[in-house]
Short mmCIF file of C-alpha atoms and ligand atoms in Angstrom, two decimals:
data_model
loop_
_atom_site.label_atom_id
_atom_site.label_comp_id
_atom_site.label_asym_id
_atom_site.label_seq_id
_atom_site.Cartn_x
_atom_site.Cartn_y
_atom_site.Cartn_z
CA UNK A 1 31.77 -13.04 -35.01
CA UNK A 2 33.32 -13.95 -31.74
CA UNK A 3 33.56 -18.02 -31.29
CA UNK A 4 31.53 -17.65 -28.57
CA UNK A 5 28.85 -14.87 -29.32
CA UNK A 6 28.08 -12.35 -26.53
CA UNK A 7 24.99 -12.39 -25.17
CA UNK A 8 21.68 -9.91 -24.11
CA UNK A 9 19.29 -10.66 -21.35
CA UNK A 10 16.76 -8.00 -20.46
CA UNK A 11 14.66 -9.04 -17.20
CA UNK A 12 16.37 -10.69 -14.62
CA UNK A 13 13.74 -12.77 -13.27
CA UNK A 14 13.08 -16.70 -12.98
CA UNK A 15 13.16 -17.21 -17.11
CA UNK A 16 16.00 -14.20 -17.69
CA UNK A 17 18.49 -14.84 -15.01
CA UNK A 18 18.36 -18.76 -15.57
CA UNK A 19 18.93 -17.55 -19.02
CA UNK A 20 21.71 -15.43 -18.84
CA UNK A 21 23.47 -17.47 -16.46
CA UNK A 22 23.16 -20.87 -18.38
CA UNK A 23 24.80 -19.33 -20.89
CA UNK A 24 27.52 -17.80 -19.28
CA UNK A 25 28.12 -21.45 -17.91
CA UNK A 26 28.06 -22.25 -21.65
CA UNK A 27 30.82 -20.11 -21.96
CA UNK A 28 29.42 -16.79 -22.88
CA UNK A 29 29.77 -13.10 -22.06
CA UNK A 30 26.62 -12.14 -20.81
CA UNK A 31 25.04 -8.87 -20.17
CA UNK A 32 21.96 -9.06 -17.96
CA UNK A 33 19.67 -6.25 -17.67
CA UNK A 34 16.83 -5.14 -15.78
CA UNK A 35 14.93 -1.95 -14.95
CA UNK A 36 15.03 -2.12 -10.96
CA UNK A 37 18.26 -0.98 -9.79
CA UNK A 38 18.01 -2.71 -6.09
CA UNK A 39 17.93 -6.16 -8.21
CA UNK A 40 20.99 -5.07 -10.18
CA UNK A 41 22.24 -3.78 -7.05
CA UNK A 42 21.62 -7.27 -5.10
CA UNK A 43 22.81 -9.23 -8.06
CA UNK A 44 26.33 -7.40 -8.15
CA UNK A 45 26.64 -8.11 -4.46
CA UNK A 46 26.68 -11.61 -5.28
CA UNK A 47 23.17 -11.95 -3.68
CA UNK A 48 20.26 -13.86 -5.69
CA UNK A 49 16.67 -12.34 -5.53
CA UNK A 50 15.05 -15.25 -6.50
CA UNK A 51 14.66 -19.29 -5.00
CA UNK A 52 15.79 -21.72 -7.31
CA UNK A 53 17.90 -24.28 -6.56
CA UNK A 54 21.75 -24.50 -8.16
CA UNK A 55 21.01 -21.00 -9.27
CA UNK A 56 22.96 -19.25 -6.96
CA UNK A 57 26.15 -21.47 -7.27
CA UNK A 58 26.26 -21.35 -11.24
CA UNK A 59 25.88 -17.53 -10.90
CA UNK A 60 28.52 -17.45 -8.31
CA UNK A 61 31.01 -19.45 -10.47
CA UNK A 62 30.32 -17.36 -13.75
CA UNK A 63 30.95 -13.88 -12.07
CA UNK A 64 33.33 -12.75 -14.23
CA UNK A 65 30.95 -13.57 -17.37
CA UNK A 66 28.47 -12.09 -16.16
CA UNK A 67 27.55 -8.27 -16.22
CA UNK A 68 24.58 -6.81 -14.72
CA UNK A 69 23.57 -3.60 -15.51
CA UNK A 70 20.11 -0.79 -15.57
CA UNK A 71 21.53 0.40 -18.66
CA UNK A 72 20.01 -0.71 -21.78
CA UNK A 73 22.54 1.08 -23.66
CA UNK A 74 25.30 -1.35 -22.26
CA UNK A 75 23.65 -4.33 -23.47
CA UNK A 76 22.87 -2.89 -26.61
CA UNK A 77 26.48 -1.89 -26.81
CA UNK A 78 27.71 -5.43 -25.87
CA UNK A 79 25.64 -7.95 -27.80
CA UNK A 80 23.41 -8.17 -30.54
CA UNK A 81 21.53 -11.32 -29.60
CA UNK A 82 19.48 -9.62 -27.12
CA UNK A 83 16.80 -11.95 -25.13
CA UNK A 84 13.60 -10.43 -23.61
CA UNK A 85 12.51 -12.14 -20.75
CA UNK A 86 9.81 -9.66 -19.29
CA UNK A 87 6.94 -10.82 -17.72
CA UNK A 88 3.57 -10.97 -19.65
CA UNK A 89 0.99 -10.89 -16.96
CA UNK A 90 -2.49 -11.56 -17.88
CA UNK A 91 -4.73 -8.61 -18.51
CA UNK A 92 -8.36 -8.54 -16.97
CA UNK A 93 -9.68 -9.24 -20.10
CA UNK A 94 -7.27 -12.31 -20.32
CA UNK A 95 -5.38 -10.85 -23.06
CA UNK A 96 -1.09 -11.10 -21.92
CA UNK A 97 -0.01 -7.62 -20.72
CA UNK A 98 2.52 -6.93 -23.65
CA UNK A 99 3.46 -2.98 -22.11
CA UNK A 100 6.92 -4.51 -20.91
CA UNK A 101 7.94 -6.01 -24.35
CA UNK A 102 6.58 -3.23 -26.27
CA UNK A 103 8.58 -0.77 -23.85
CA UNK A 104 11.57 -3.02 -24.08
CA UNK A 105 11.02 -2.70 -28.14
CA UNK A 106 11.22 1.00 -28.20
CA UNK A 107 13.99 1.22 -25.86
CA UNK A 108 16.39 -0.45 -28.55
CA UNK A 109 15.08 2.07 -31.36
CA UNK A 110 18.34 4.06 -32.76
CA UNK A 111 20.66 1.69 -30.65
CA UNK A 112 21.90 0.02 -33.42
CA UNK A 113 21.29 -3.53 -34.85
CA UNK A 114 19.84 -6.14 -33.09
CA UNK A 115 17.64 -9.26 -32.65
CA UNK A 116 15.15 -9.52 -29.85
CA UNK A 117 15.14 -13.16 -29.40
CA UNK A 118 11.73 -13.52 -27.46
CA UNK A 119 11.79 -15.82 -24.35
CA UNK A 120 8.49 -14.21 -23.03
CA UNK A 121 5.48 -15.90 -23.76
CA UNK A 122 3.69 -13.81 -26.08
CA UNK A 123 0.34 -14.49 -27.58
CA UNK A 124 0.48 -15.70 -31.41
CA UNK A 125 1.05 -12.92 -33.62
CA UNK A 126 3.17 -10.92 -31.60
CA UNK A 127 6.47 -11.48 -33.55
CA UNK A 128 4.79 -10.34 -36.62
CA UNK A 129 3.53 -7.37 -35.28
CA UNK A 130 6.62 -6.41 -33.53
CA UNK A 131 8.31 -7.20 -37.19
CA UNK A 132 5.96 -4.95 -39.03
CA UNK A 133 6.26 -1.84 -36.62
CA UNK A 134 10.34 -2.42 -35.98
CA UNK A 135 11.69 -2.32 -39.32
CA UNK A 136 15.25 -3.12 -39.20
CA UNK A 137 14.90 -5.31 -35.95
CA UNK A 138 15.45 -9.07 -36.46
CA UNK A 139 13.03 -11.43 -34.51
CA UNK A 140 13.51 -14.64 -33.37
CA UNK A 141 11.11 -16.80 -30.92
CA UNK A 142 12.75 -18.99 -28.91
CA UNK A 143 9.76 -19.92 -26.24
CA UNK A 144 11.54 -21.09 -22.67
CA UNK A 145 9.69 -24.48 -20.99
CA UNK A 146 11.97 -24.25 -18.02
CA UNK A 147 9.79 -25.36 -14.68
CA UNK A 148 10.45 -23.21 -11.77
CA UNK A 149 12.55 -25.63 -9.37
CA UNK A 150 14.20 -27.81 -11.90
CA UNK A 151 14.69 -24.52 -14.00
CA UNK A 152 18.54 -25.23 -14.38
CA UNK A 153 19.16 -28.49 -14.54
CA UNK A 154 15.70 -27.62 -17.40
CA UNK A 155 18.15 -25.45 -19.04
CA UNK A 156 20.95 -27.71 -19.61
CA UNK A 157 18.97 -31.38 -20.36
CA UNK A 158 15.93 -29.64 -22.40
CA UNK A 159 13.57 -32.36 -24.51
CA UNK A 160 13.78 -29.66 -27.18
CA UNK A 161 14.47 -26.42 -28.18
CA UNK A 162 12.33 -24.05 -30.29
CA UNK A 163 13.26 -21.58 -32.97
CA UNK A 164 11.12 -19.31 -34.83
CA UNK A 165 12.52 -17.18 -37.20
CA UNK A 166 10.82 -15.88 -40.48
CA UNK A 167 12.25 -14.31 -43.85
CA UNK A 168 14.97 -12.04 -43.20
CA UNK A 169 16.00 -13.25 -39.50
CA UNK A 170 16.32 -16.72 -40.44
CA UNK A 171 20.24 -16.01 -39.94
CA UNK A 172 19.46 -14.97 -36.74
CA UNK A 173 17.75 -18.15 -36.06
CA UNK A 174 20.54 -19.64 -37.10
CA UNK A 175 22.60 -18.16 -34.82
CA UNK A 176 20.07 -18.21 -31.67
CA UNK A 177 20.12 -22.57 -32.45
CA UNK A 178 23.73 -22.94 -32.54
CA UNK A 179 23.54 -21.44 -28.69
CA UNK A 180 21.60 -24.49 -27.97
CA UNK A 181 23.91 -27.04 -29.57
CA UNK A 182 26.23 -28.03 -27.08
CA UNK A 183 23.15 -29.22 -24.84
CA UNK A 184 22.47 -32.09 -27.35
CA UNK A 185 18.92 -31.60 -27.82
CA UNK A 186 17.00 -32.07 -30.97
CA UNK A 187 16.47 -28.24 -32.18
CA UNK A 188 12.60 -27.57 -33.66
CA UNK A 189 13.72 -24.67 -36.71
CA UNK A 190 9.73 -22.94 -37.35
CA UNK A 191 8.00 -20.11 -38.32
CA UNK A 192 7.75 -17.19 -35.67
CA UNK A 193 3.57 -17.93 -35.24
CA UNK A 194 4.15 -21.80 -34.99
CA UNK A 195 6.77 -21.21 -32.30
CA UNK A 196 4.76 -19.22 -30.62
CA UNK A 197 1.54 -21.58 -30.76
CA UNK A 198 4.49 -24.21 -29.51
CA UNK A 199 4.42 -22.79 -26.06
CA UNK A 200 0.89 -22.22 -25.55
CA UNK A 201 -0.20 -25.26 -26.69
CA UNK A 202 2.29 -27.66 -24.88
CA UNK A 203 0.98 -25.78 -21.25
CA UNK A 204 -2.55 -25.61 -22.67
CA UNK A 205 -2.02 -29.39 -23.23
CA UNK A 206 -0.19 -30.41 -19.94
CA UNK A 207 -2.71 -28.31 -18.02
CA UNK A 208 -5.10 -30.35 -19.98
CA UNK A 209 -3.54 -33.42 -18.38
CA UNK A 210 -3.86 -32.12 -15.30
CA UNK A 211 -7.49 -30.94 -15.38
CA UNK A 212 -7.96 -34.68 -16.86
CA UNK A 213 -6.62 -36.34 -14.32
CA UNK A 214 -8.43 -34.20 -11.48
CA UNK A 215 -11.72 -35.69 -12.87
CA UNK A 216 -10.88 -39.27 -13.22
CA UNK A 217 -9.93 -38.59 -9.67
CA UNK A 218 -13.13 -37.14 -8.41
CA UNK A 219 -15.42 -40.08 -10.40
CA UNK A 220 -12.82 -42.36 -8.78
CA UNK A 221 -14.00 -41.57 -5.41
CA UNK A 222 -17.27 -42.14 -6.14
CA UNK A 223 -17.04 -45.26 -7.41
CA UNK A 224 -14.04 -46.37 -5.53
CA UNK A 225 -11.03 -46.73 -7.62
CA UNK A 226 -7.61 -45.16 -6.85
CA UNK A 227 -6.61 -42.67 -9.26
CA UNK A 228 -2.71 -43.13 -8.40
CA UNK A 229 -3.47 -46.56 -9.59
CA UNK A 230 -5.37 -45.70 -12.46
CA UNK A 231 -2.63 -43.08 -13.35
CA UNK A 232 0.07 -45.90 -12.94
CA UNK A 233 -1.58 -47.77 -15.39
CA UNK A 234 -2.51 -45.47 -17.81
CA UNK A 235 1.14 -43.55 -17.81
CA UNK A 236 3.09 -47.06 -19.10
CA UNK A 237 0.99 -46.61 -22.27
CA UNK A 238 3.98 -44.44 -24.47
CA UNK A 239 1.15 -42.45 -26.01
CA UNK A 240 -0.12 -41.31 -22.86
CA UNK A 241 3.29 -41.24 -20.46
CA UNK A 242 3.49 -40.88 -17.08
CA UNK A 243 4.18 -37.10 -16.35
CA UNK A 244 1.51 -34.39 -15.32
CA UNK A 245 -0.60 -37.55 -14.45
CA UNK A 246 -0.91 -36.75 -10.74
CA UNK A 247 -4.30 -35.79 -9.30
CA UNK A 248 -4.14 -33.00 -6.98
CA UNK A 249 -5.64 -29.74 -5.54
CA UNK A 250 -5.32 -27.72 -8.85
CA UNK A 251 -2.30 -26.48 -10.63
CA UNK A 252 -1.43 -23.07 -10.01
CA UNK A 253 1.98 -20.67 -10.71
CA UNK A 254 2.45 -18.23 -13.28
CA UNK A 255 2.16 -19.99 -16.33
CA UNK A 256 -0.41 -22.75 -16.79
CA UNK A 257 -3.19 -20.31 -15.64
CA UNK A 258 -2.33 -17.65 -17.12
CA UNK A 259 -1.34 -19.59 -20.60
CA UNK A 260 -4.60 -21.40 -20.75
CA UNK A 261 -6.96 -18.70 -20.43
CA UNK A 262 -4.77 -16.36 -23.16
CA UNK A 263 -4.67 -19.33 -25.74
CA UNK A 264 -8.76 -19.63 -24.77
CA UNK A 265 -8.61 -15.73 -25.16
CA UNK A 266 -6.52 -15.76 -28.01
CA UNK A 267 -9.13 -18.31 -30.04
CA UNK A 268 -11.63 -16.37 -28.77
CA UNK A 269 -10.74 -12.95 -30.50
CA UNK A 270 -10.92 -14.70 -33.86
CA UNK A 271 -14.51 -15.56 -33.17
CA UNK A 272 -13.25 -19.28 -32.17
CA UNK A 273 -14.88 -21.13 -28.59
CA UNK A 274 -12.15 -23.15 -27.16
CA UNK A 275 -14.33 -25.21 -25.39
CA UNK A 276 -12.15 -27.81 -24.44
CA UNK A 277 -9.48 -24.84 -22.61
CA UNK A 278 -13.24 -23.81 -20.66
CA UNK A 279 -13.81 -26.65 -19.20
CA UNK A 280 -10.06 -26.89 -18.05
CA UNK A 281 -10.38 -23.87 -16.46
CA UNK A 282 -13.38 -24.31 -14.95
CA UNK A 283 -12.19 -27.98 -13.35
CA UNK A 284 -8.94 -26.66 -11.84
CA UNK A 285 -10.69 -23.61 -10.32
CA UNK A 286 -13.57 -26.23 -8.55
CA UNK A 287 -10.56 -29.05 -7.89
CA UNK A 288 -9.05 -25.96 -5.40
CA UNK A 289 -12.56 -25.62 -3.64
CA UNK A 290 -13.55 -29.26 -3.34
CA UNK A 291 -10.83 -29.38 -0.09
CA UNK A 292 -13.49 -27.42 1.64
CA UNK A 293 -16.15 -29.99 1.15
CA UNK A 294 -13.99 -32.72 2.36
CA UNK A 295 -12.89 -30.24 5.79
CA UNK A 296 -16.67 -30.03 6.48
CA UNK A 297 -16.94 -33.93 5.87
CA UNK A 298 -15.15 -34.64 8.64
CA UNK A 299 -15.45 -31.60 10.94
CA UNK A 300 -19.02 -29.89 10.28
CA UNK A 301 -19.17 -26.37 10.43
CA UNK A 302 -15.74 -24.67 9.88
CA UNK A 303 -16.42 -21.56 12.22
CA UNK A 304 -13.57 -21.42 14.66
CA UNK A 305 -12.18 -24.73 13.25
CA UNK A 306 -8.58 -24.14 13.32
CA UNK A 307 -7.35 -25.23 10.03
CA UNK A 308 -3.41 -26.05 9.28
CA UNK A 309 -2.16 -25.29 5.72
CA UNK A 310 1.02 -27.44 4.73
CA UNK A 311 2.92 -25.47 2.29
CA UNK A 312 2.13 -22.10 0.28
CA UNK A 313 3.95 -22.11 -2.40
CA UNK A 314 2.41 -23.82 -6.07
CA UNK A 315 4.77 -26.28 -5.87
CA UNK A 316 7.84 -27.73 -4.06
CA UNK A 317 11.33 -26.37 -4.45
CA UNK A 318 9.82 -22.84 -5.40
CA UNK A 319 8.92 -19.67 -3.28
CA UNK A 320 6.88 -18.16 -6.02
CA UNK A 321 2.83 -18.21 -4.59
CA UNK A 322 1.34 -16.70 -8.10
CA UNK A 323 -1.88 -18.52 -8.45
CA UNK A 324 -1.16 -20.75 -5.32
CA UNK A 325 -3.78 -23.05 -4.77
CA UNK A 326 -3.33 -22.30 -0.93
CA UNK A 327 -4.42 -18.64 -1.72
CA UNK A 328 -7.79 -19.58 -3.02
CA UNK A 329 -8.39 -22.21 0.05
CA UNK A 330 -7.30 -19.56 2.56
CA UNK A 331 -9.52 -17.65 1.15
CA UNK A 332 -12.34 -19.84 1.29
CA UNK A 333 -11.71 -20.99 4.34
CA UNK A 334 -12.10 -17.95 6.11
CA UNK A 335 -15.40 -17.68 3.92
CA UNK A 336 -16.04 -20.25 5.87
CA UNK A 337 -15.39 -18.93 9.35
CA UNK A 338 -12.12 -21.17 9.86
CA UNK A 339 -9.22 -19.69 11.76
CA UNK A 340 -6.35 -20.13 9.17
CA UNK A 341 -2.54 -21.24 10.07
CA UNK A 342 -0.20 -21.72 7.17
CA UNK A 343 3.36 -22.79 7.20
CA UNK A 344 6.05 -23.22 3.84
CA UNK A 345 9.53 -23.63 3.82
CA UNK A 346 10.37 -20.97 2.08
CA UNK A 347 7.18 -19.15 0.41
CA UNK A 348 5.64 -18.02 3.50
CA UNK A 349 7.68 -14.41 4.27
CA UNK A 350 6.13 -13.49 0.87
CA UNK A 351 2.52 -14.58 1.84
CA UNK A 352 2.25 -12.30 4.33
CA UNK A 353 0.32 -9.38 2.51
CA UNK A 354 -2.21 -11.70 1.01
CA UNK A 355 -2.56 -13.17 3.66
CA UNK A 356 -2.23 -10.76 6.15
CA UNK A 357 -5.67 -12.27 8.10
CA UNK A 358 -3.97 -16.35 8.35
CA UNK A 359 -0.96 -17.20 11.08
CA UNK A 360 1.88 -17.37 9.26
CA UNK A 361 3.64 -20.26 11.39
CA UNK A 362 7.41 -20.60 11.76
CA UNK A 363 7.40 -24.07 11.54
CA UNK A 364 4.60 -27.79 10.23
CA UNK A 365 4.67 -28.80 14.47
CA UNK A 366 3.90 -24.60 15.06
CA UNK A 367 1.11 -25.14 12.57
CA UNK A 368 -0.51 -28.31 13.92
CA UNK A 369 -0.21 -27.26 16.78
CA UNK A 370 -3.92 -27.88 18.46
CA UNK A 371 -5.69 -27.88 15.00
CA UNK A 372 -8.76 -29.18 13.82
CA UNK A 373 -7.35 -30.62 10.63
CA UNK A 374 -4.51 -30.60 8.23
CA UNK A 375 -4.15 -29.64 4.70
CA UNK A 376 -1.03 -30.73 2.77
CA UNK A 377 -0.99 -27.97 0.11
CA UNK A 378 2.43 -28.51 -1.40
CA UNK A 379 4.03 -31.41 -1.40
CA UNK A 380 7.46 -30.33 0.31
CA UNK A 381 9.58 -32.96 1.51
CA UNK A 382 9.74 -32.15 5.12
CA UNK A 383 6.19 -32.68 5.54
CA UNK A 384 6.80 -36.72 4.96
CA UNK A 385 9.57 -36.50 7.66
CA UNK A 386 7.09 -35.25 10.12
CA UNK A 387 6.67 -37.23 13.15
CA UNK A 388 2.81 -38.44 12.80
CA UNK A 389 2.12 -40.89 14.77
CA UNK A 390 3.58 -39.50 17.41
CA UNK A 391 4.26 -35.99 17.78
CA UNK A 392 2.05 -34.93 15.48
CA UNK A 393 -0.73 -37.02 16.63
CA UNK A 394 0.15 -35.59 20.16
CA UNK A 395 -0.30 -31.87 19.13
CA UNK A 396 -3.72 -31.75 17.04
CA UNK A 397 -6.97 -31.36 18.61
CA UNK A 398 -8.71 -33.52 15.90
CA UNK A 399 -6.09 -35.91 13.84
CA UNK A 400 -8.00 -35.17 10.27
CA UNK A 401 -5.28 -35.02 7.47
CA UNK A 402 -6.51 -34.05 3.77
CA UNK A 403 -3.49 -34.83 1.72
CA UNK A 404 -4.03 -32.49 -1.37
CA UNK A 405 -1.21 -34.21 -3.12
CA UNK A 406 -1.29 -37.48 -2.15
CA UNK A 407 2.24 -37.14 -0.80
CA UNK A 408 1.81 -38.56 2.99
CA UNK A 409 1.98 -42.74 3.71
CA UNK A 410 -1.68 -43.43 4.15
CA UNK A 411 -1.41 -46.64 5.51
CA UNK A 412 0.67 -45.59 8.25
CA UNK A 413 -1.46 -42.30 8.88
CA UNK A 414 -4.26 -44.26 8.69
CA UNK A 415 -2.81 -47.15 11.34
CA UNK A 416 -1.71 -44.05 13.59
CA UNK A 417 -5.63 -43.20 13.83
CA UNK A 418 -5.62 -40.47 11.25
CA UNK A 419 -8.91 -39.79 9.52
CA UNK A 420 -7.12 -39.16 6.30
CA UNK A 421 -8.48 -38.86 2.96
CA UNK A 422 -6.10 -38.37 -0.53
CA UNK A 423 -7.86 -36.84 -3.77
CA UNK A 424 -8.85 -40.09 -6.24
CA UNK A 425 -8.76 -42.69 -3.92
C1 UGA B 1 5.23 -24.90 -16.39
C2 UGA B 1 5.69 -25.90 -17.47
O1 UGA B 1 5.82 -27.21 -16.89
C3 UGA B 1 7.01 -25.48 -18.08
O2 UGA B 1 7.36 -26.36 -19.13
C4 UGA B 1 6.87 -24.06 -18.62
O3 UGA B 1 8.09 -23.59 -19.15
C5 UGA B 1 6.43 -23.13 -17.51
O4 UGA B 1 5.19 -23.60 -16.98
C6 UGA B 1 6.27 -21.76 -18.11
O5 UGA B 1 5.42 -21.59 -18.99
O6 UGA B 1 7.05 -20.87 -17.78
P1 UGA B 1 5.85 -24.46 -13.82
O7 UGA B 1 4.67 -23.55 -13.82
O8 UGA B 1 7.13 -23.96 -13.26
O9 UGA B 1 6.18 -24.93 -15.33
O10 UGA B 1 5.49 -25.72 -12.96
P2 UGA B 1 5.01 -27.22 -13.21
O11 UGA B 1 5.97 -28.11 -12.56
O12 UGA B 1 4.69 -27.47 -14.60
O13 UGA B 1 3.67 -27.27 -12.33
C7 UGA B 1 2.55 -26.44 -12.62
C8 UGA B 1 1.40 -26.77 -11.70
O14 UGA B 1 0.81 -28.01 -12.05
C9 UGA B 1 1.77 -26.89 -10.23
O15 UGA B 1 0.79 -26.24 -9.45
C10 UGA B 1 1.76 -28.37 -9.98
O16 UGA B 1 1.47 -28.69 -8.64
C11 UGA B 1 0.65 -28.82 -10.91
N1 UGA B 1 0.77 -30.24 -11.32
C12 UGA B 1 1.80 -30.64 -12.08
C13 UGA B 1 -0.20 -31.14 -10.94
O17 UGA B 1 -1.18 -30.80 -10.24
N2 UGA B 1 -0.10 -32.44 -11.36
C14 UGA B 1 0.93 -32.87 -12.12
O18 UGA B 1 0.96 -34.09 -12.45
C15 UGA B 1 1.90 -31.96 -12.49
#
């Protein structure tokens, strides 16, 4: 073996292309692969299909390791480690859509030997079934808890790093860990189902945080506490910590709703009620909705209210808008009879199907521009630098501010003549 083993990537989206090029930065040969020739095409020209910050640098300074390709035959010529990073997109029966990794599977049938070292997230079992069915394929899990933004700098300064490997791929496990070892990190060795379960249940439990959170936030306003207060105080306890402790509008993206309801799913097939994953659900899809309530609060009726979204995206530093919490309130707010601007950064070019009936604004000031109220979606840091009490001010027709994210200065909106209200406090 090589000193420095050559590498596989098939998919070249957020998870694969962070992937691949983290470990060509590592040193690595790395063959990337995917199945849609205008990315390949793109990602030879030096140009990155995706947002995500330092991304586009570390690619550009790792050109010569890196090899992108349509060819699976390349890869499989060029590495043995091969990692799938396919998407898994929930099913309508909330089951994970496992067509790409199964097609990905039977591509590498009769092109020699290999490990699929699986960076999907796949529901529990999958490994073993892919191992039963694939004889002669090694099988390693190695789940990715990179968070789209940070996904990088994730990469290189992870908390840990997971390896599954069972029986006759455990040297394969070995070699998939000794990858990770120049990052430092403590390196969890498991069973293939247990690194599975790993994944699912660290979302299931930070979206469990969330969802927690949310309702200490909504009792809070009722009986007039402040939740970033109460989060403050309840984050310096070690047990609990400090992170995923901030109330909001919802969490949205591609993985915390769609990991929740398959581990829910997944229980559920084995006759099991998750009914602590329900009720998580079921409080992040009314946290979205209870912005509405607020809006008609302070304005009445919505119809012909013309309503300013602040940010599209599901979170800052991101143009991904899977599961955006600013979909669903759109949504309902043209229920609703509201006239519907929205403005993001970066996210809002790719809103424009979905929301093909909303303004999509090329700029916050466009956006507030005579409206009824604001909505501060996503918590991009522009929308602090915004001149409130004073241009801003100027421009609305009503100055009502709902901060989903509790990201604005209160006092001074507040002291500007703001009707503003926070969630949780
Ligand atoms: C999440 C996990 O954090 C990663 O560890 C994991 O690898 C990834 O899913 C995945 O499975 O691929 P990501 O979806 O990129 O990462 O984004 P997060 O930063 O975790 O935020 C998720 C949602 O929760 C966002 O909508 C965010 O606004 C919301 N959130 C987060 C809150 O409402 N409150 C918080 O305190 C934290």
């Amino acid at each position: 073996m090589p000193e420095k083993e050559p590498i596989g990537v098939i998919g070249t989206g957020y998870v694969g292309l962070v992937q691949g090029t983290c470990l060509a930065e590592l040193g690595h040969e790395v063959w990337c692969r995917d199945i849609v020739p205008d990315k390949i095409d793109a990602l030879n020209r030096g140009e990155v299909p995706i947002y995500e910050p330092g991304l586009a640098e570390l690619i550009e300074r790792n050109r010569e390791r890196l090899h992108f390709t349509t060819d699976m035959g390349e890869v499989a010529a060029n590495a043995e480690l091969l990692f799938c990073c396919v998407d898994t997109p929930p099913t309508y029966s909330g089951d994970a859509d496992l067509s790409r990794v199964e097609r990905v599977v039977e591509e590498l049938g009769g092109l020699g030997r290999h490990a699929l070292v699986m960076k999907s997230t796949v529901p529990v079992g999958t490994g073993r079934t892919i191992k039963r069915d694939h004889d002669g394929l090694g099988y390693v899990s190695n789940p990715e808890f990179l968070k789209e933004g940070s996904a990088v700098h994730d990469f290189m300064h992870p908390d840990r790093v997971v390896v599954g490997a069972d029986g006759d791929s455990s040297d394969y496990g070995d070699r998939v860990a000794a990858l990770y070892e120049p990052l430092g990190a403590p390196i969890v060795r498991t069973d293939v189902a247990s690194a599975e379960m790993v994944k699912l249940a660290s979302n299931a439990f930070l979206a469990t945080k969330i969802s927690f959170i949310n309702e200490i936030a909504n009792v809070s306003e009722e009986l007039g506490a402040d939740v970033t207060e109460v989060a403050r105080g309840m984050g310096l306890d070690s047990r609990i910590g400090d992170r995923f402790l901030q109330a909001g509008i919802g969490y949205g993206g591609s993985c915390f709703p769609k990991d929740v309801q398959a581990l829910k799913q997944l229980a559920g097939n084995t006759g099991y009620h998750f009914q602590l994953l329900t009720a998580v659900i079921e409080v992040n899809e009314l946290q979205k909705r209870r912005t509405i309530g607020k809006l008609q609060k302070h304005l009445g009726s919505l119809v012909r209210k013309e309503i300013a979204l602040l940010g599209v995206a599901f979170k800052p530093d991101t143009d991904d808008i899977r599961e955006a919490t600013s979909l669903v309130l759109a949504g309902r707010l043209r229920g609703e009879g509201a006239r519907v601007r929205v403005y993001d950064p970066v996210a809002a070019e790719r809103a424009r199907d979905v929301l093909s009936y909303a303004e999509i604004c090329p700029s916050a000031m466009k956006a507030l521009e005579g409206a009824d109220a604001a909505v501060l979606v996503t918590e991009w840091p522009e929308f602090r630098e915004l001149d409130w009490a004073g241009a801003v001010k100027e421009a609305m027709r009503q100055p009502v501010v709902i901060d989903g994210r509790n990201f604005l200065d209160r006092d001074a909106l507040r002291a500007a003549g703001f009707t503003y209200e926070g969630v949780g406090r």
